[in-house]
Amino acid sequence: MVTLGLARSGSSLVFAVFMMAVMWELAASVLIGAWYLTTGPEGLVWPGPAWMAATLFALAALRNTAPGTPPIGCVLDWFAFLWAEPVIALCLITVVITGVHKALREDGPPAWWLWVEEVGGAGSAAVYVACGLWPVADPGWSADAVD
């Protein structure tokens, strides 16, 4: 009787575990960066989202360097890749939306606000605010100051 045993080498196993740790560490660093960018006073700081997008696409390349190039659905995917990708993607989306929102508040009235004031007066502008098309909080200017 012939007995056949298959096993990964120790170095391959160590490298795969290292890759999983790196994926989690990258996701954690993006999460911390997103927290700082969304809670800070700045608007959209472009190096932050650029780094997050680069990390998002770099994880796929890192995953493809695994020993033996395993198919989709391997242990590496279930324990690290399929969790790190959504974390990074959601952080990127959150940073962009929050940054754009902060930047719009800092810039003053948009071009359509001036048109509303010119055509319909302050009453028309109040409709836009009531519908949620412009934030109610005072960003430092008023409809009276637009004249």
Short mmCIF file of N, CA and C in Angstrom, two decimals:
data_model
loop_
_atom_site.label_atom_id
_atom_site.label_comp_id
_atom_site.label_asym_id
_atom_site.label_seq_id
_atom_site.Cartn_x
_atom_site.Cartn_y
_atom_site.Cartn_z
N MET A 1 0.84 -1.16 0.00
CA MET A 1 0.00 0.00 0.00
C MET A 1 0.90 1.24 0.00
N VAL A 2 0.51 2.23 -0.84
CA VAL A 2 1.27 3.46 -0.96
C VAL A 2 0.50 4.58 -0.26
N THR A 3 1.18 5.29 0.59
CA THR A 3 0.58 6.42 1.29
C THR A 3 1.19 7.70 0.75
N LEU A 4 0.33 8.59 0.36
CA LEU A 4 0.78 9.86 -0.21
C LEU A 4 0.33 10.99 0.71
N GLY A 5 1.26 11.85 1.06
CA GLY A 5 0.94 12.99 1.92
C GLY A 5 1.33 14.29 1.24
N LEU A 6 0.44 15.24 1.28
CA LEU A 6 0.70 16.55 0.68
C LEU A 6 0.63 17.61 1.78
N ALA A 7 1.56 18.53 1.73
CA ALA A 7 1.57 19.62 2.71
C ALA A 7 2.33 20.80 2.12
N ARG A 8 1.99 21.97 2.56
CA ARG A 8 2.72 23.17 2.15
C ARG A 8 4.01 23.23 2.93
N SER A 9 5.00 23.86 2.33
CA SER A 9 6.25 24.05 3.04
C SER A 9 6.04 25.11 4.13
N GLY A 10 6.89 25.11 5.10
CA GLY A 10 6.78 26.05 6.20
C GLY A 10 6.93 27.49 5.74
N SER A 11 7.81 27.72 4.79
CA SER A 11 8.01 29.09 4.31
C SER A 11 6.78 29.61 3.57
N SER A 12 6.10 28.75 2.82
CA SER A 12 4.88 29.17 2.12
C SER A 12 3.78 29.53 3.12
N LEU A 13 3.67 28.74 4.17
CA LEU A 13 2.66 29.00 5.19
C LEU A 13 2.96 30.31 5.93
N VAL A 14 4.22 30.53 6.26
CA VAL A 14 4.60 31.77 6.94
C VAL A 14 4.33 32.98 6.03
N PHE A 15 4.65 32.87 4.74
CA PHE A 15 4.42 33.97 3.82
C PHE A 15 2.92 34.27 3.67
N ALA A 16 2.09 33.23 3.61
CA ALA A 16 0.64 33.43 3.48
C ALA A 16 0.08 34.11 4.73
N VAL A 17 0.53 33.71 5.89
CA VAL A 17 0.08 34.34 7.13
C VAL A 17 0.56 35.80 7.18
N PHE A 18 1.79 36.04 6.74
CA PHE A 18 2.32 37.40 6.67
C PHE A 18 1.48 38.25 5.73
N MET A 19 1.07 37.71 4.60
CA MET A 19 0.23 38.45 3.65
C MET A 19 -1.11 38.81 4.28
N MET A 20 -1.70 37.88 5.02
CA MET A 20 -2.96 38.17 5.68
C MET A 20 -2.79 39.28 6.72
N ALA A 21 -1.71 39.25 7.46
CA ALA A 21 -1.44 40.29 8.46
C ALA A 21 -1.25 41.65 7.78
N VAL A 22 -0.53 41.66 6.67
CA VAL A 22 -0.32 42.92 5.94
C VAL A 22 -1.64 43.47 5.42
N MET A 23 -2.51 42.61 4.91
CA MET A 23 -3.81 43.08 4.42
C MET A 23 -4.62 43.71 5.53
N TRP A 24 -4.64 43.08 6.70
CA TRP A 24 -5.37 43.63 7.84
C TRP A 24 -4.74 44.93 8.32
N GLU A 25 -3.42 45.00 8.33
CA GLU A 25 -2.75 46.22 8.76
C GLU A 25 -3.00 47.37 7.80
N LEU A 26 -3.02 47.09 6.50
CA LEU A 26 -3.34 48.13 5.52
C LEU A 26 -4.78 48.61 5.69
N ALA A 27 -5.69 47.69 5.92
CA ALA A 27 -7.09 48.07 6.13
C ALA A 27 -7.23 48.90 7.40
N ALA A 28 -6.52 48.54 8.45
CA ALA A 28 -6.58 49.30 9.70
C ALA A 28 -5.97 50.69 9.52
N SER A 29 -4.89 50.79 8.78
CA SER A 29 -4.28 52.10 8.57
C SER A 29 -5.19 53.00 7.73
N VAL A 30 -5.88 52.44 6.75
CA VAL A 30 -6.83 53.22 5.97
C VAL A 30 -8.01 53.65 6.85
N LEU A 31 -8.45 52.78 7.73
CA LEU A 31 -9.54 53.12 8.64
C LEU A 31 -9.15 54.26 9.57
N ILE A 32 -7.94 54.22 10.11
CA ILE A 32 -7.46 55.30 10.98
C ILE A 32 -7.30 56.60 10.18
N GLY A 33 -6.76 56.50 8.98
CA GLY A 33 -6.63 57.68 8.13
C GLY A 33 -7.98 58.28 7.79
N ALA A 34 -8.96 57.44 7.51
CA ALA A 34 -10.31 57.93 7.21
C ALA A 34 -10.91 58.63 8.42
N TRP A 35 -10.65 58.10 9.59
CA TRP A 35 -11.17 58.73 10.81
C TRP A 35 -10.57 60.13 10.97
N TYR A 36 -9.27 60.26 10.77
CA TYR A 36 -8.63 61.57 10.89
C TYR A 36 -9.13 62.54 9.81
N LEU A 37 -9.32 62.05 8.60
CA LEU A 37 -9.76 62.94 7.52
C LEU A 37 -11.22 63.37 7.69
N THR A 38 -12.06 62.50 8.22
CA THR A 38 -13.47 62.85 8.36
C THR A 38 -13.75 63.68 9.60
N THR A 39 -12.93 63.56 10.63
CA THR A 39 -13.17 64.33 11.85
C THR A 39 -12.39 65.64 11.87
N GLY A 40 -11.47 65.82 10.97
CA GLY A 40 -10.67 67.05 10.93
C GLY A 40 -11.43 68.20 10.30
N PRO A 41 -10.90 69.42 10.43
CA PRO A 41 -11.60 70.59 9.89
C PRO A 41 -11.40 70.79 8.39
N GLU A 42 -10.44 70.10 7.79
CA GLU A 42 -10.16 70.31 6.37
C GLU A 42 -11.28 69.73 5.51
N GLY A 43 -11.32 70.18 4.29
CA GLY A 43 -12.27 69.62 3.32
C GLY A 43 -11.67 68.38 2.70
N LEU A 44 -11.76 68.28 1.40
CA LEU A 44 -11.25 67.13 0.68
C LEU A 44 -9.74 67.29 0.47
N VAL A 45 -8.97 66.49 1.17
CA VAL A 45 -7.51 66.51 1.07
C VAL A 45 -7.13 65.39 0.10
N TRP A 46 -6.72 65.75 -1.11
CA TRP A 46 -6.54 64.77 -2.19
C TRP A 46 -5.53 63.67 -1.93
N PRO A 47 -4.42 63.90 -1.25
CA PRO A 47 -3.50 62.77 -1.03
C PRO A 47 -4.11 61.62 -0.24
N GLY A 48 -5.04 61.92 0.65
CA GLY A 48 -5.68 60.86 1.44
C GLY A 48 -6.49 59.89 0.59
N PRO A 49 -7.47 60.38 -0.18
CA PRO A 49 -8.23 59.47 -1.04
C PRO A 49 -7.37 58.79 -2.10
N ALA A 50 -6.33 59.48 -2.58
CA ALA A 50 -5.44 58.86 -3.57
C ALA A 50 -4.71 57.67 -2.96
N TRP A 51 -4.24 57.84 -1.74
CA TRP A 51 -3.56 56.74 -1.05
C TRP A 51 -4.53 55.58 -0.80
N MET A 52 -5.77 55.91 -0.41
CA MET A 52 -6.75 54.86 -0.14
C MET A 52 -7.12 54.10 -1.41
N ALA A 53 -7.28 54.81 -2.52
CA ALA A 53 -7.59 54.14 -3.79
C ALA A 53 -6.42 53.28 -4.25
N ALA A 54 -5.20 53.77 -4.06
CA ALA A 54 -4.03 52.97 -4.43
C ALA A 54 -3.96 51.71 -3.58
N THR A 55 -4.27 51.82 -2.30
CA THR A 55 -4.27 50.65 -1.42
C THR A 55 -5.36 49.68 -1.83
N LEU A 56 -6.51 50.20 -2.22
CA LEU A 56 -7.62 49.35 -2.65
C LEU A 56 -7.21 48.46 -3.83
N PHE A 57 -6.55 49.06 -4.82
CA PHE A 57 -6.16 48.27 -5.99
C PHE A 57 -4.87 47.49 -5.76
N ALA A 58 -4.04 47.92 -4.83
CA ALA A 58 -2.81 47.19 -4.54
C ALA A 58 -3.08 45.87 -3.83
N LEU A 59 -4.18 45.80 -3.09
CA LEU A 59 -4.49 44.54 -2.39
C LEU A 59 -4.73 43.40 -3.37
N ALA A 60 -5.36 43.69 -4.49
CA ALA A 60 -5.59 42.63 -5.49
C ALA A 60 -4.27 42.13 -6.06
N ALA A 61 -3.34 43.05 -6.30
CA ALA A 61 -2.02 42.63 -6.79
C ALA A 61 -1.26 41.85 -5.72
N LEU A 62 -1.39 42.29 -4.47
CA LEU A 62 -0.74 41.56 -3.37
C LEU A 62 -1.32 40.16 -3.24
N ARG A 63 -2.61 40.03 -3.37
CA ARG A 63 -3.26 38.73 -3.26
C ARG A 63 -2.77 37.78 -4.36
N ASN A 64 -2.52 38.32 -5.54
CA ASN A 64 -2.07 37.47 -6.65
C ASN A 64 -0.62 37.04 -6.53
N THR A 65 0.12 37.57 -5.55
CA THR A 65 1.49 37.11 -5.33
C THR A 65 1.57 36.00 -4.30
N ALA A 66 0.43 35.51 -3.84
CA ALA A 66 0.42 34.42 -2.85
C ALA A 66 1.10 33.19 -3.44
N PRO A 67 1.73 32.40 -2.59
CA PRO A 67 2.41 31.19 -3.08
C PRO A 67 1.46 30.26 -3.82
N GLY A 68 1.79 29.94 -5.03
CA GLY A 68 0.98 29.03 -5.84
C GLY A 68 -0.20 29.70 -6.52
N THR A 69 -0.37 30.98 -6.37
CA THR A 69 -1.49 31.75 -6.93
C THR A 69 -2.79 30.99 -6.74
N PRO A 70 -3.29 30.95 -5.51
CA PRO A 70 -4.51 30.16 -5.24
C PRO A 70 -5.74 30.77 -5.92
N PRO A 71 -6.74 29.93 -6.18
CA PRO A 71 -7.97 30.44 -6.81
C PRO A 71 -8.76 31.30 -5.83
N ILE A 72 -9.72 32.05 -6.37
CA ILE A 72 -10.59 32.88 -5.53
C ILE A 72 -11.37 31.96 -4.59
N GLY A 73 -11.43 32.35 -3.33
CA GLY A 73 -12.16 31.57 -2.34
C GLY A 73 -11.27 30.77 -1.42
N CYS A 74 -9.97 30.96 -1.51
CA CYS A 74 -9.05 30.23 -0.63
C CYS A 74 -9.09 30.82 0.78
N VAL A 75 -8.36 30.24 1.69
CA VAL A 75 -8.33 30.70 3.08
C VAL A 75 -7.84 32.15 3.17
N LEU A 76 -6.86 32.51 2.35
CA LEU A 76 -6.35 33.88 2.33
C LEU A 76 -7.48 34.87 2.03
N ASP A 77 -8.35 34.53 1.11
CA ASP A 77 -9.47 35.40 0.76
C ASP A 77 -10.45 35.53 1.92
N TRP A 78 -10.83 34.40 2.51
CA TRP A 78 -11.85 34.41 3.55
C TRP A 78 -11.38 35.09 4.82
N PHE A 79 -10.11 34.98 5.15
CA PHE A 79 -9.62 35.56 6.41
C PHE A 79 -9.09 36.98 6.27
N ALA A 80 -8.75 37.42 5.07
CA ALA A 80 -8.15 38.75 4.96
C ALA A 80 -8.68 39.55 3.77
N PHE A 81 -8.50 39.06 2.56
CA PHE A 81 -8.76 39.86 1.36
C PHE A 81 -10.22 40.31 1.26
N LEU A 82 -11.15 39.39 1.43
CA LEU A 82 -12.57 39.73 1.27
C LEU A 82 -13.10 40.61 2.39
N TRP A 83 -12.34 40.77 3.46
CA TRP A 83 -12.71 41.68 4.53
C TRP A 83 -12.01 43.03 4.37
N ALA A 84 -10.76 43.00 3.97
CA ALA A 84 -9.99 44.24 3.86
C ALA A 84 -10.48 45.10 2.69
N GLU A 85 -10.85 44.51 1.59
CA GLU A 85 -11.32 45.27 0.43
C GLU A 85 -12.55 46.12 0.74
N PRO A 86 -13.61 45.56 1.32
CA PRO A 86 -14.77 46.42 1.62
C PRO A 86 -14.47 47.49 2.66
N VAL A 87 -13.63 47.19 3.64
CA VAL A 87 -13.28 48.20 4.65
C VAL A 87 -12.61 49.39 3.97
N ILE A 88 -11.66 49.12 3.10
CA ILE A 88 -10.94 50.19 2.40
C ILE A 88 -11.88 50.94 1.46
N ALA A 89 -12.72 50.22 0.74
CA ALA A 89 -13.65 50.87 -0.20
C ALA A 89 -14.64 51.77 0.54
N LEU A 90 -15.19 51.31 1.66
CA LEU A 90 -16.14 52.13 2.41
C LEU A 90 -15.44 53.34 3.03
N CYS A 91 -14.21 53.17 3.48
CA CYS A 91 -13.46 54.32 4.01
C CYS A 91 -13.22 55.36 2.91
N LEU A 92 -12.86 54.90 1.73
CA LEU A 92 -12.63 55.82 0.61
C LEU A 92 -13.89 56.59 0.26
N ILE A 93 -15.01 55.90 0.17
CA ILE A 93 -16.28 56.55 -0.16
C ILE A 93 -16.66 57.55 0.93
N THR A 94 -16.48 57.18 2.19
CA THR A 94 -16.81 58.07 3.30
C THR A 94 -15.95 59.32 3.29
N VAL A 95 -14.66 59.16 3.03
CA VAL A 95 -13.75 60.32 3.01
C VAL A 95 -14.12 61.27 1.88
N VAL A 96 -14.44 60.74 0.71
CA VAL A 96 -14.79 61.60 -0.42
C VAL A 96 -16.11 62.35 -0.15
N ILE A 97 -17.12 61.65 0.33
CA ILE A 97 -18.41 62.30 0.58
C ILE A 97 -18.27 63.36 1.68
N THR A 98 -17.59 63.02 2.76
CA THR A 98 -17.40 63.98 3.85
C THR A 98 -16.56 65.16 3.41
N GLY A 99 -15.51 64.91 2.64
CA GLY A 99 -14.65 65.99 2.18
C GLY A 99 -15.36 66.94 1.24
N VAL A 100 -16.16 66.40 0.33
CA VAL A 100 -16.92 67.25 -0.59
C VAL A 100 -17.94 68.08 0.19
N HIS A 101 -18.58 67.47 1.16
CA HIS A 101 -19.56 68.19 1.98
C HIS A 101 -18.90 69.35 2.72
N LYS A 102 -17.73 69.10 3.32
CA LYS A 102 -17.01 70.17 4.02
C LYS A 102 -16.54 71.25 3.05
N ALA A 103 -16.07 70.85 1.88
CA ALA A 103 -15.59 71.83 0.91
C ALA A 103 -16.72 72.71 0.40
N LEU A 104 -17.90 72.15 0.22
CA LEU A 104 -19.04 72.95 -0.23
C LEU A 104 -19.45 73.96 0.83
N ARG A 105 -19.36 73.60 2.08
CA ARG A 105 -19.71 74.53 3.15
C ARG A 105 -18.71 75.67 3.24
N GLU A 106 -17.44 75.41 2.93
CA GLU A 106 -16.40 76.43 3.04
C GLU A 106 -16.38 77.40 1.86
N ASP A 107 -16.81 76.95 0.70
CA ASP A 107 -16.69 77.75 -0.51
C ASP A 107 -17.69 78.90 -0.61
N GLY A 108 -18.75 78.87 0.15
CA GLY A 108 -19.77 79.90 0.05
C GLY A 108 -20.88 79.46 -0.88
N PRO A 109 -21.69 80.39 -1.31
CA PRO A 109 -22.86 80.01 -2.10
C PRO A 109 -22.46 79.48 -3.47
N PRO A 110 -23.10 78.40 -3.90
CA PRO A 110 -22.82 77.89 -5.23
C PRO A 110 -23.46 78.78 -6.31
N ALA A 111 -23.13 78.52 -7.55
CA ALA A 111 -23.63 79.35 -8.65
C ALA A 111 -25.14 79.31 -8.75
N TRP A 112 -25.76 78.16 -8.48
CA TRP A 112 -27.21 78.10 -8.60
C TRP A 112 -27.89 78.96 -7.55
N TRP A 113 -27.23 79.19 -6.40
CA TRP A 113 -27.81 80.03 -5.36
C TRP A 113 -27.96 81.46 -5.86
N LEU A 114 -26.94 81.94 -6.55
CA LEU A 114 -26.99 83.30 -7.09
C LEU A 114 -28.11 83.42 -8.11
N TRP A 115 -28.31 82.39 -8.93
CA TRP A 115 -29.38 82.41 -9.92
C TRP A 115 -30.75 82.40 -9.24
N VAL A 116 -30.91 81.60 -8.18
CA VAL A 116 -32.18 81.55 -7.45
C VAL A 116 -32.49 82.91 -6.85
N GLU A 117 -31.47 83.54 -6.27
CA GLU A 117 -31.67 84.86 -5.67
C GLU A 117 -32.07 85.89 -6.74
N GLU A 118 -31.45 85.80 -7.92
CA GLU A 118 -31.70 86.77 -8.98
C GLU A 118 -33.10 86.59 -9.56
N VAL A 119 -33.50 85.33 -9.78
CA VAL A 119 -34.77 85.06 -10.44
C VAL A 119 -35.95 85.07 -9.47
N GLY A 120 -35.80 84.37 -8.35
CA GLY A 120 -36.97 84.17 -7.50
C GLY A 120 -36.94 84.88 -6.17
N GLY A 121 -35.86 85.46 -5.78
CA GLY A 121 -35.79 86.12 -4.48
C GLY A 121 -35.52 85.15 -3.35
N ALA A 122 -35.52 85.67 -2.15
CA ALA A 122 -35.16 84.88 -0.96
C ALA A 122 -36.15 83.75 -0.71
N GLY A 123 -37.41 83.91 -1.09
CA GLY A 123 -38.40 82.86 -0.89
C GLY A 123 -38.06 81.60 -1.66
N SER A 124 -37.57 81.75 -2.89
CA SER A 124 -37.17 80.59 -3.68
C SER A 124 -35.96 79.90 -3.07
N ALA A 125 -35.05 80.68 -2.52
CA ALA A 125 -33.87 80.10 -1.88
C ALA A 125 -34.28 79.28 -0.67
N ALA A 126 -35.30 79.72 0.06
CA ALA A 126 -35.77 78.98 1.23
C ALA A 126 -36.32 77.62 0.82
N VAL A 127 -36.90 77.52 -0.37
CA VAL A 127 -37.40 76.23 -0.85
C VAL A 127 -36.24 75.25 -1.03
N TYR A 128 -35.12 75.71 -1.57
CA TYR A 128 -33.97 74.84 -1.74
C TYR A 128 -33.44 74.37 -0.40
N VAL A 129 -33.42 75.26 0.58
CA VAL A 129 -32.95 74.87 1.91
C VAL A 129 -33.93 73.88 2.53
N ALA A 130 -35.21 74.12 2.40
CA ALA A 130 -36.22 73.24 2.99
C ALA A 130 -36.20 71.86 2.35
N CYS A 131 -35.88 71.77 1.07
CA CYS A 131 -35.83 70.47 0.38
C CYS A 131 -34.53 69.72 0.65
N GLY A 132 -33.62 70.35 1.35
CA GLY A 132 -32.37 69.67 1.66
C GLY A 132 -31.33 69.79 0.57
N LEU A 133 -31.55 70.67 -0.39
CA LEU A 133 -30.58 70.83 -1.47
C LEU A 133 -29.40 71.68 -1.04
N TRP A 134 -29.53 72.39 0.08
CA TRP A 134 -28.42 73.16 0.63
C TRP A 134 -28.52 73.05 2.14
N PRO A 135 -27.41 72.89 2.84
CA PRO A 135 -27.45 72.69 4.30
C PRO A 135 -28.05 73.89 5.02
N VAL A 136 -28.76 73.60 6.09
CA VAL A 136 -29.43 74.64 6.85
C VAL A 136 -28.44 75.39 7.73
N ALA A 137 -27.41 74.69 8.23
CA ALA A 137 -26.45 75.34 9.12
C ALA A 137 -25.78 76.50 8.40
N ASP A 138 -25.54 77.57 9.14
CA ASP A 138 -24.98 78.79 8.56
C ASP A 138 -23.49 78.59 8.24
N PRO A 139 -23.12 78.56 6.96
CA PRO A 139 -21.71 78.36 6.61
C PRO A 139 -20.91 79.67 6.60
N GLY A 140 -21.47 80.75 7.11
CA GLY A 140 -20.73 82.01 7.16
C GLY A 140 -21.26 83.06 6.20
N TRP A 141 -22.32 82.80 5.46
CA TRP A 141 -22.90 83.76 4.54
C TRP A 141 -24.40 83.61 4.61
N SER A 142 -25.13 84.59 4.15
CA SER A 142 -26.59 84.52 4.15
C SER A 142 -27.12 84.95 2.80
N ALA A 143 -28.40 84.75 2.61
CA ALA A 143 -29.03 85.15 1.35
C ALA A 143 -28.99 86.66 1.19
N ASP A 144 -28.99 87.40 2.27
CA ASP A 144 -28.93 88.86 2.19
C ASP A 144 -27.57 89.35 1.73
N ALA A 145 -26.51 88.57 2.04
CA ALA A 145 -25.16 88.99 1.70
C ALA A 145 -24.81 88.68 0.25
N VAL A 146 -25.68 87.95 -0.47
CA VAL A 146 -25.37 87.55 -1.84
C VAL A 146 -25.61 88.67 -2.82
N ASP A 147 -26.44 89.64 -2.46
CA ASP A 147 -26.81 90.71 -3.38
C ASP A 147 -25.68 91.30 -4.07
#
